[in-house]
Amino acid sequence: MAKIKINGKELEVDPNKNLLEASISAGFDVPYFCWHPKLGSIGSCRQCAVVKYRDENDKVGRVVMSCMEPASEGSIISTEAPQAKEFRANVIEALMTNHPHDCPVCDEGGECHLQDMTVMSGHTNRRFEFEKRTHNNQYLGPFINHEMNRCIQCYRCVRYYRDYAGGDDLNVFSSRNRVYFGRASEGVLESEFSGNLVEVCPTGVFTDKTLKKHHTRKWDLTTAPSICVHCSVGCNTIAGERYGTVRRIYSRYNEQVNGYFLCDRGRFGYEFVNSDQRITKYIIPGSTEGVSKSAAFDFISKSIKGKKVIGVGSPRASLETNFALKQFVGSENFSVGLSKRDYQLAKLAVDTLINGSVKSPSLKDVEKSESVFVLGEDVTQTAPMLALAIRQAIKNLVKPKADKAGIPQWNDAPVREIIQSAHGPLHIAAPVATRLDDVATTTYFSAPENIARLGYAVAHFINTKLVLPSGLTDEVKTLAEKIANDLLSSDKPLIVSGVHCKSSEVIKAASDVATALKSAGKSVSLSYTFEESNSVGVTMLDGKPLEELFDEAKSSKAGVLVIVENDLYRRLGKEKIDAYLSQFEQIIVLDHNETETTAKATVVLPVGTFSEADGTFINQEGRAQRFYQVFVPETDTPESWRRIAELGNATEKPFIENSFFDFTSSVANSLPQFKGIANIAPPPDFKVLGQKVARESIRYSGRTAMKANINIHELKPVNDIDSALSFTMEGYHGEAPSALTTSYWSPGWNSAQAINKYQIEVGGALHGGDPGLRLIEPTVDKESYFQTIPEAFKISAKGLTTVPVYRIFGSEELSTKSPAIIERSGNAFIGLHPADAKRAELKNDDKLEISIGGQLATVNVIIMNELAEGLAGVSAGYKGVNPEMSEVTFKK
């Protein structure tokens, strides 16, 4: 540690940091624009000026940019010296000469970093009276609104977009004193992480276009900590509501998971909550317009009595909801809501992590990796934030070049100049081209069987005691040996695989590679991706696959089926599900949006989405994380676990649990694999200074007027019995425990940059630790290998063999109900090798009717040069496409 002085206060700081980081971490307010904890320093904005002194005797000092000065031993600086304050005020005044006077109507108003820094710098009066420079704005797609006139040329946007996220269609263009940040020509931003520009930009140049359509000021939002529901990564979010609709999703910092950022699906896929397909009425036979709650439960009580009831849970429902359903129907009558194939894949991956010797990494761990081998996954499409972390990981082996040149890692420009385009090893083996191929060292495109064989070959070259698959070509052997050597050359290799290519052998091969590296003394990590937000949780809960449950129900003559938050037509083919459902007298469905399954139900009970519910998800790392109800809906849409408890009470199967904390405690106490989840957040009776933590800001407005149609007097607020949060502005507004962070705010810091005040040190862990609890840790030291090597892929004589192809926009169920996501999703498609397309006389964009397992779907043709001959890449999760993905036949 280095001893320095800031404003006369002696501190011990990390000498590898710069003075700006040291100052902010120590609690001093220093204005800045161009610097960001994840982007480093370039010194372009000149706003973080401080006075640095040679020694104790120097009374004059000199003005320096604190982001460009190392926090070296003996440094003495002042953030409050008159010349520093004057310098910063002058810089702000210069920036404001061309900035519009539109704060009252700017989308960023009230949470604008420029506003905060202007006030902090003391600039209060504009003297510039001449014509301002203006720019034309661009259309950048359905996610981002562009207002270039607000730009202050900090360069954050292009540094994030190009250098950090790997995009190449946003750039800076300039001539003389005119600097423009945008595309060469207007069009949709191509990066899957473009939405982070909303938070990275310190002004209102890039703003949330979905929020703009129903704009609400930050201080008028009711907000709560939440978890993204659109994949298995489990990114931490803050959801904001006004007038009964969710208005936006913002990132919630968690150093171990998503850090500062989100993917675009997670940020903009929320509007299924506000969809016109929301279920808000109780439906029973003979009443399509809805009945009262009492009528619905009277009907259920009579129709269930004396009949066997079975239940289907869901990987997109909370742990508490699945547990409640399992309690209601009994363990022997509970399905996890997955097909046999998908359940076996998920269980194989989960069991491998639980019973293996290799750690499942957090995204923070991924970023620290040095070499990466991806088997069977297009990670950007299936677990986007994992892909973003991989982009950072492959820089680690080349960063020491800067160290050797004496350049600190925070000094971004010279570090990038030295590194150029060099990066560490990233090897990708997948059925189709991936969005990480641009930074891949090698790529291998083939059928899942061949990908597994490559994986086993890599394991052999790491540990020659393992079997080398027979029949490999010299080219594949050479590739496998190179991958093995690259992985062995680093101390922290990372193996990535998952369930998405539907191959158990690929999952096993990935485990064998990781285990071989572990036996070689490497600090290796193994990351599996899963399909949905609680796939790991429901798999750990244990249950039966759909086919097994339905076959047993047929033999036992079960009469009532309860389905919770699950569209079964996304699990198995239409013909199978139709046959399964036809055997039940009553089908009771609990869901929040209309689906093909709700259309088949005899009884439909409305339930809440993530924004109207409390619950726990377990992400792909094995981390249990809590999400909280954002607002009380005006419709009767309670949490699914609460609705199941109502079912129990109505059918003489009462639950002992009465609240969310009761259910969570029951899960933790009755199932040892979930021990401790009740303690991942403060209990409902937790208070700070005698108050619950407020969901609304102290400036929240209009709450009496909003309910004036009901009563001219202010209504009594609802008491939240399930959490330590209040549904009003009354409550604690300071820094709360990290699991209860409803927004980021600190005096003088109204923007997202206030996160600095919640961290132990800038860019580090949150005070009190990051939210969540890891439930999966490696427990076995001994080597354990699968070595079940499959035969090489052979072209079928019956038809093309399908492999699922995932799209970040279009494959996931809930986000495809959001208008902005729909605009990016495109049509269902089939990808063909050029030779297969030529034989069928097909070309790009042809319309085609395909048949998978007898289920027909109309798709567009895409010629995929990387796809192996004999395979057909079929759009996974798109409407009408059989999810079973067997062989496919087609006709024009």
Short mmCIF file of C-alpha atoms in Angstrom, two decimals, residues 2 57 129 147 149 190 215 259 280 294 303 364 401 427 446 461 510 515 524 627 707 715 762 874:
data_model
loop_
_atom_site.label_atom_id
_atom_site.label_comp_id
_atom_site.label_asym_id
_atom_site.label_seq_id
_atom_site.Cartn_x
_atom_site.Cartn_y
_atom_site.Cartn_z
CA ALA A 2 1.07 3.58 -0.64
CA ASN A 57 6.92 22.58 1.75
CA GLU A 129 -24.32 34.36 -25.98
CA GLU A 147 -29.72 13.40 -29.30
CA ASN A 149 -26.58 18.11 -29.45
CA GLU A 190 -25.72 -4.13 -34.00
CA HIS A 215 -41.48 8.63 -20.00
CA GLY A 259 -21.00 -5.64 -12.65
CA THR A 280 -56.18 -10.49 -15.34
CA SER A 294 -64.92 -16.76 -5.15
CA SER A 303 -63.92 -30.18 -9.45
CA LYS A 364 -16.13 -11.83 -12.13
CA LYS A 401 3.03 -6.15 -22.11
CA HIS A 427 -11.18 -21.53 -29.05
CA SER A 446 -19.55 -29.34 -36.86
CA PHE A 461 -3.75 -34.16 -25.06
CA ALA A 510 -16.46 -30.18 -21.39
CA THR A 515 -11.10 -32.17 -14.93
CA VAL A 524 -9.69 -24.06 -14.01
CA PHE A 627 -36.00 -10.43 -6.41
CA LYS A 707 -55.76 7.88 -6.89
CA LEU A 715 -55.28 6.20 0.60
CA VAL A 762 -14.45 2.05 -6.77
CA VAL A 874 -33.47 -24.36 -37.00
#
